Structure formats: structure tokens, C-alpha cells
Coordinates of C-alpha atoms in Angstrom, one line a residue:
X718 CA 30.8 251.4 147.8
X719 CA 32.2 249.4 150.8
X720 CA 31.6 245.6 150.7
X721 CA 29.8 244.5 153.6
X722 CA 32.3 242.5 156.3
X723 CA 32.5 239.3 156.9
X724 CA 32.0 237.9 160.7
X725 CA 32.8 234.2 160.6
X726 CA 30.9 233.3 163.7
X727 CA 31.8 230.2 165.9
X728 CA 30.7 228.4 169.2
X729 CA 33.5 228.7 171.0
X730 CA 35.2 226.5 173.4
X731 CA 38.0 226.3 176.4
X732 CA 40.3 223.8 174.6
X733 CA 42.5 226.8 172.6
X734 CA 42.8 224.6 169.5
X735 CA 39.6 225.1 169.0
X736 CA 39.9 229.0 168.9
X737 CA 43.2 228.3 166.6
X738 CA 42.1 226.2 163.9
X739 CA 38.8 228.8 163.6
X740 CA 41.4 231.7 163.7
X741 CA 43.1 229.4 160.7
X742 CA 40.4 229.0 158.3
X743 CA 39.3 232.7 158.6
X744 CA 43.0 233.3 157.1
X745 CA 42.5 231.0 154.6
X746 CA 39.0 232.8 153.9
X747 CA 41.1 236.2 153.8
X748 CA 44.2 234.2 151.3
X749 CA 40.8 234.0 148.5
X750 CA 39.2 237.3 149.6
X751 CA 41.9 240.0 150.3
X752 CA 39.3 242.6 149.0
X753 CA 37.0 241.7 152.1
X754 CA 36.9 243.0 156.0
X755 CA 36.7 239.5 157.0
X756 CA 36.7 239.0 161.2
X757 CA 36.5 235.8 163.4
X758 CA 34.4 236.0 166.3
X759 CA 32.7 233.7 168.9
X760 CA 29.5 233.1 171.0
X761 CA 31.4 232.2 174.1
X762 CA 34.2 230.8 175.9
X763 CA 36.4 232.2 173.3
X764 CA 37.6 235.4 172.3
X765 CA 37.3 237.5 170.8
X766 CA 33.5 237.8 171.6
X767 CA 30.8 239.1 169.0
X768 CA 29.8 241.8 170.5
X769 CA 33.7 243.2 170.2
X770 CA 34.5 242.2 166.9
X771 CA 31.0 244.1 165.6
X772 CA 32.0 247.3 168.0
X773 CA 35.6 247.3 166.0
X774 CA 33.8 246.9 162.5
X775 CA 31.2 250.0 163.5
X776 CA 34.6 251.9 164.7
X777 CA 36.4 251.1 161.6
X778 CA 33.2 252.4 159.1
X779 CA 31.4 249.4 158.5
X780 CA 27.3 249.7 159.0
X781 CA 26.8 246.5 157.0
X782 CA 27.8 243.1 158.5
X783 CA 27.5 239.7 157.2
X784 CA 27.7 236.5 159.6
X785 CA 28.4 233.1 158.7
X786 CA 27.7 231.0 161.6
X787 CA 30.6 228.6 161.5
X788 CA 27.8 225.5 162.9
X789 CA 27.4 222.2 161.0
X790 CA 23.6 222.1 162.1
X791 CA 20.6 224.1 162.3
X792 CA 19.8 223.3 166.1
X793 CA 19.6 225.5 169.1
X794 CA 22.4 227.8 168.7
X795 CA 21.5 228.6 165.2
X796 CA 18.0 228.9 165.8
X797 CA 18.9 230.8 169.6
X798 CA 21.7 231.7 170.1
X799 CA 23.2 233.8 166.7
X800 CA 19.7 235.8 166.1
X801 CA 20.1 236.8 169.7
X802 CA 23.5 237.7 169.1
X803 CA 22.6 239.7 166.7
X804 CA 19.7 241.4 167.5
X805 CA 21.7 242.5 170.9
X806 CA 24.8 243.9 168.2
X807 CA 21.9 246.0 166.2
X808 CA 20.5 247.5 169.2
X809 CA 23.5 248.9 170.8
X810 CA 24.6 250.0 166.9
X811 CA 21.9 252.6 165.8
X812 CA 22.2 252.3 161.8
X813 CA 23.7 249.0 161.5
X814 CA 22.5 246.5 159.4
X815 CA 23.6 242.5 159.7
X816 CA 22.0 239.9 157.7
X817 CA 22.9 235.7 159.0
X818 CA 23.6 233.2 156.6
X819 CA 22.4 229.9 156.8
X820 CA 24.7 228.2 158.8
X821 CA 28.1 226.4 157.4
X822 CA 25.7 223.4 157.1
X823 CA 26.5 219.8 156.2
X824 CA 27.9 220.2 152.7
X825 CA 28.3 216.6 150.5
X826 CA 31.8 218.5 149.6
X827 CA 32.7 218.1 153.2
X828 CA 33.4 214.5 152.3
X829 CA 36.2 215.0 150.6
X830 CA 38.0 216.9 153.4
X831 CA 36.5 214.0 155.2
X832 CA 38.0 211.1 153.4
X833 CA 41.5 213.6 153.4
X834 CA 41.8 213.2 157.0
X835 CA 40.9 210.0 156.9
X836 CA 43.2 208.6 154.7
X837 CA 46.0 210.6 156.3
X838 CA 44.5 208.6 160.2
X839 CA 44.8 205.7 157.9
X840 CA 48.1 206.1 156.6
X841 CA 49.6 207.3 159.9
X842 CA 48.3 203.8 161.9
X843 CA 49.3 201.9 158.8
X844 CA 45.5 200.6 157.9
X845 CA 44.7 199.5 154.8
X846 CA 41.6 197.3 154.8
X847 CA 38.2 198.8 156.2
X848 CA 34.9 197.0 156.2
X849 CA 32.7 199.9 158.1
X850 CA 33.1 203.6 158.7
X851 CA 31.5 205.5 162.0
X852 CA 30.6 209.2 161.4
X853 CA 31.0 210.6 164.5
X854 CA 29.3 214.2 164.8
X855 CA 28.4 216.3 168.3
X856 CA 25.1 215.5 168.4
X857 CA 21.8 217.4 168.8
X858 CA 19.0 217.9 171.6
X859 CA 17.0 218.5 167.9
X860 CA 16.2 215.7 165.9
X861 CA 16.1 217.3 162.6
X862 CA 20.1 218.4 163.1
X863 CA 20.9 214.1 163.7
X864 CA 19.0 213.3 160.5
X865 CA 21.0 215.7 159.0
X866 CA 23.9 214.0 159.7
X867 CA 22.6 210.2 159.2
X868 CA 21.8 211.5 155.6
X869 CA 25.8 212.3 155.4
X870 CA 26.7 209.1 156.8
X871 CA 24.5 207.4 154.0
X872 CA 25.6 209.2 151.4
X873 CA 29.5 208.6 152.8
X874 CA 28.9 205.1 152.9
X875 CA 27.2 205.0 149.1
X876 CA 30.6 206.2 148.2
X877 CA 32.5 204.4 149.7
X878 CA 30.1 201.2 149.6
X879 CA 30.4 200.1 152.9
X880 CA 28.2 200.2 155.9
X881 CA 28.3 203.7 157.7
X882 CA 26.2 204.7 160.9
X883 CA 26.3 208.2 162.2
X884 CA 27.5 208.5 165.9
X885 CA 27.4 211.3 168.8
X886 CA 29.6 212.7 171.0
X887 CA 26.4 213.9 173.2
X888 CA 22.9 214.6 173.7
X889 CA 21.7 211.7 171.5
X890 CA 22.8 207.5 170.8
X891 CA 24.4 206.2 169.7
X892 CA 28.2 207.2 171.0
X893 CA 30.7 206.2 168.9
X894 CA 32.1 203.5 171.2
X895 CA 28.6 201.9 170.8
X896 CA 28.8 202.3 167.0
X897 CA 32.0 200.6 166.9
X898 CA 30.9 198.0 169.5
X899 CA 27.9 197.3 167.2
X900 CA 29.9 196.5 164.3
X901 CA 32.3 194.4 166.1
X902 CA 29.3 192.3 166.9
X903 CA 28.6 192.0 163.7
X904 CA 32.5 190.5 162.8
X905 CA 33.6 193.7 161.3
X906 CA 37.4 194.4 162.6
X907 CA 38.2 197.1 160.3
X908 CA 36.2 200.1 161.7
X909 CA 37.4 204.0 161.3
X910 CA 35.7 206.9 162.0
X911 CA 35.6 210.2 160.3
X912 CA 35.3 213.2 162.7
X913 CA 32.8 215.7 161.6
X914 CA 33.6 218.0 163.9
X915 CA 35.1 221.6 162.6
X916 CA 37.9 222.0 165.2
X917 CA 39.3 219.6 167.7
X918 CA 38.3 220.3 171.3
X919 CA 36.4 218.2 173.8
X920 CA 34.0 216.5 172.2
X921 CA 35.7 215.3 169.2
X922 CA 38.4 214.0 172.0
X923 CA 35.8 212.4 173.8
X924 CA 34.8 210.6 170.7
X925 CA 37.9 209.7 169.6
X926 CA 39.0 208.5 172.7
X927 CA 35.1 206.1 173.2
X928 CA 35.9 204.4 169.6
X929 CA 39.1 203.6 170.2
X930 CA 38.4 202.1 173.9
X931 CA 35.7 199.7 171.3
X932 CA 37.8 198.6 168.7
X933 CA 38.4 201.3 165.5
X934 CA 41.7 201.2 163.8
X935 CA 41.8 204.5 163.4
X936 CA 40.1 208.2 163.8
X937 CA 40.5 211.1 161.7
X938 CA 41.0 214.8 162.5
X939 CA 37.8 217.4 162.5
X940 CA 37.9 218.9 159.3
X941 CA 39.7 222.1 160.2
X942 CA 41.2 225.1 158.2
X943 CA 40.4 223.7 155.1
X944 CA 40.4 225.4 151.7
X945 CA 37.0 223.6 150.4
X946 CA 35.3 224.7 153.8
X947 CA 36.9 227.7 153.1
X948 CA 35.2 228.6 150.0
X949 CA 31.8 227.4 151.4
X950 CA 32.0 230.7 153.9
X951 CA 32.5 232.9 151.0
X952 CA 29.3 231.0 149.1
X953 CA 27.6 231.9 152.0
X954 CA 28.9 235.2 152.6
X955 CA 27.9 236.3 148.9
X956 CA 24.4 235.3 149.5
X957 CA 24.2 237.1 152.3
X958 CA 26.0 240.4 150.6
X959 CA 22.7 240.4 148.4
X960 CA 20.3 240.0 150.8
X961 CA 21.4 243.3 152.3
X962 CA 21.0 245.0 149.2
X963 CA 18.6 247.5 149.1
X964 CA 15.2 246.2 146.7

């Protein structure tokens, strides 16, 4: 029996690194699974599109499909956007069955990749002292997706034991220019910020670029094609798998 395939399903965006470091971590995701059917595919604005990668899986055999929807928050295009997506790819497909994950999802893990690129933003602008850290994240129309990531930035800054705030790149305060500013008022002249972002593009730039402008020493890159992020699709994915089992 044919393992179902893997779709690792992200946003999309028109900055090409974006589409890149996705493409990347689905090979790292095929380097631990070479067993799996294992396809990237997008919402928009990148390709290739959903609908495409599904019509080559149906082509090539495959009526069972599991998507991981490569989002760090249940908001709208979790909750919108990927069951549409879906429910459009079953439709045109008579037969086909596709179960979604939960999303990628803020994982405490993630703070290890986290503190990797940190240290290597640190190393790079030749930092050594830090007295605050800014978690800088895309930000949410939904409330429930920011408190999900001011839980992270608490439980970063318990690690770390220093003062942490979570900051957005849009749609909710504060930026992370005004996170940095905030600190600065406070007397704080070591501040870095970690990028929780999964792939560079324009809002991790713009975020980047706001802290900077305020005052932190350094920024680190989105997490990227990483091997613990990585093995969190293929937790995913083998939930999933189940699910479609037949009870």
C-alpha cells in the first residue's frame, strides 16, 4: 500500500527567497523521508500553485494526500484559506481524499533554531552582551495567533532570563522599532531580535530594517530550511497519515 503524499503547503510571496528557502526545507524533509511522495506547493504568489502540485499527485496515482500548512499560526489563512484550498482540490478530483494537519505551529523547539540564528547575527556584528531580546513575528488580524506568540516570547525570555516582548511586522503593535524604542527608554542598549519568521521576504525585511532604524545590535535570520523544523513536518505529516486511515 502506497503511503499517502506529502504537500508541504506555504503562503507564498513575490520576494523569490521566500519560494527558495520553502523549496529548501521540503528537501531536507525528503533527505529523512526518501520513502515519501513529498511536494511543495503554495496558496499564491508563488509557484507552483496547489491546485497543480495535487493535479500531478492524482496523475502520478496518489488518491490520498496529506497537507502540512507550512503557517506559524492558526489565523485566517489556516482557518480560510487551506480548507478552501482543499475543498476546491477534492472537487475537481472525484476519489481523492486529503486530510490537513494542524498547522507548523509555534513549536518551543523552534527556539533553538531561534537562538542558532541568533547567535550566528551575534557573532557576525561582533555582539557579546544583551540585556533584552525582541521577538519579532508577522503579526495577526486574530488575537489568539499574537498570544500565541507572546507565550513564545515569554518562554524565550525565561530561558534566557531576560526581558523579551513579542513584536509585529503588521496588522497588530507593537512594531519592532517600537519594541526596541521601548527598551531604549528603559536604558537597555543591548537589544536583538530573533526573527520568527519561516523564510525571509518582505515582512521580516521590514522588521529588520524598523529595529535597526531604533537601536538593536543585531537581527537574526527567519528560521529557514532547518533540520528541527524539518522533522516537525514529518510529526505532523504522520498524524495526518492516520487520520486518513480507514476506522
Amino acid at each position: 500500500m502506497t503511503a499517502p503524499a506529502l504537500v508541504a503547503l506555504a503562503h507564498g510571496s513575490r520576494d523569490p527567497r521566500s519560494a527558495a528557502t520553502i523549496k529548501a526545507l521540503v528537501d531536507e524533509v525528503r533527505a529523512m523521508r526518501p520513502d515519501l511522495r513529498i511536494e511543495p506547493a503554495f496558496l499564491e504568489l508563488s509557484k507552483p500553485s496547489f491546485h497543480t502540485t495535487v493535479d500531478k499527485l492524482v496523475r502520478a496515482g496518489y488518491d490520498e494526500i496529506v497537507v502540512v500548512p507550512l503557517l506559524l499560526t492558526e489565523a485566517y489563512h489556516a482557518k480560510v484559506d487551506v480548507p478552501e484550498a482543499i475543498a476546491n482540490a477534492t472537487a475537481r478530483h472525484e476519489g481523492l481524499r486529503v486530510r490537513a494537519t494542524k498547522v507548523l505551529g509555534l513549536e518551543s523547539v523552534f527556539l533553538e533554531v531561534l537562538d542558532r540564528r541568533l547567535r550566528a547575527a551575534l557573532k557576525s556584528a561582533r555582539v557579546r552582551e544583551l540585556d533584552a531580546l525582541v521577538l519579532a513575528a508577522a503579526g495577526s488580524s486574530d488575537s489568539l495567533a499574537n498570544q500565541a506568540v507572546a507565550r513564545l516570547a515569554r518562554l524565550w525570555g525565561t530561558k534566557h532570563r531576560l526581558p523579551v516582548v513579542a513584536a509585529y511586522a503588521s496588522a497588530a503593535p507593537p512594531a519592532t522599532g517600537e519594541a526596541v524604542r521601548q527598551f531604549r527608554a528603559e536604558g537597555r542598549r543591548h537589544i536583538a531580535v530573533g526573527s520568527l519568521f519561516l523564510a525571509p521576504g518582505t515582512l521580516p525585511d521590514r522588521a529588520a530594517e524598523l529595529a535597526v532604524e531604533a537601536g538593536a545590535v543585531a537581527v537574526s535570520e527567519p528560521l529557514g530550511a532547518d533540520p528541527e523544523v524539518a522533522r516537525t513536518i514529518l510529526a505532523r505529516y504522520a498524524v495526518g497519515a492516520v487520520e486518513l486511515v480507514p476506522v
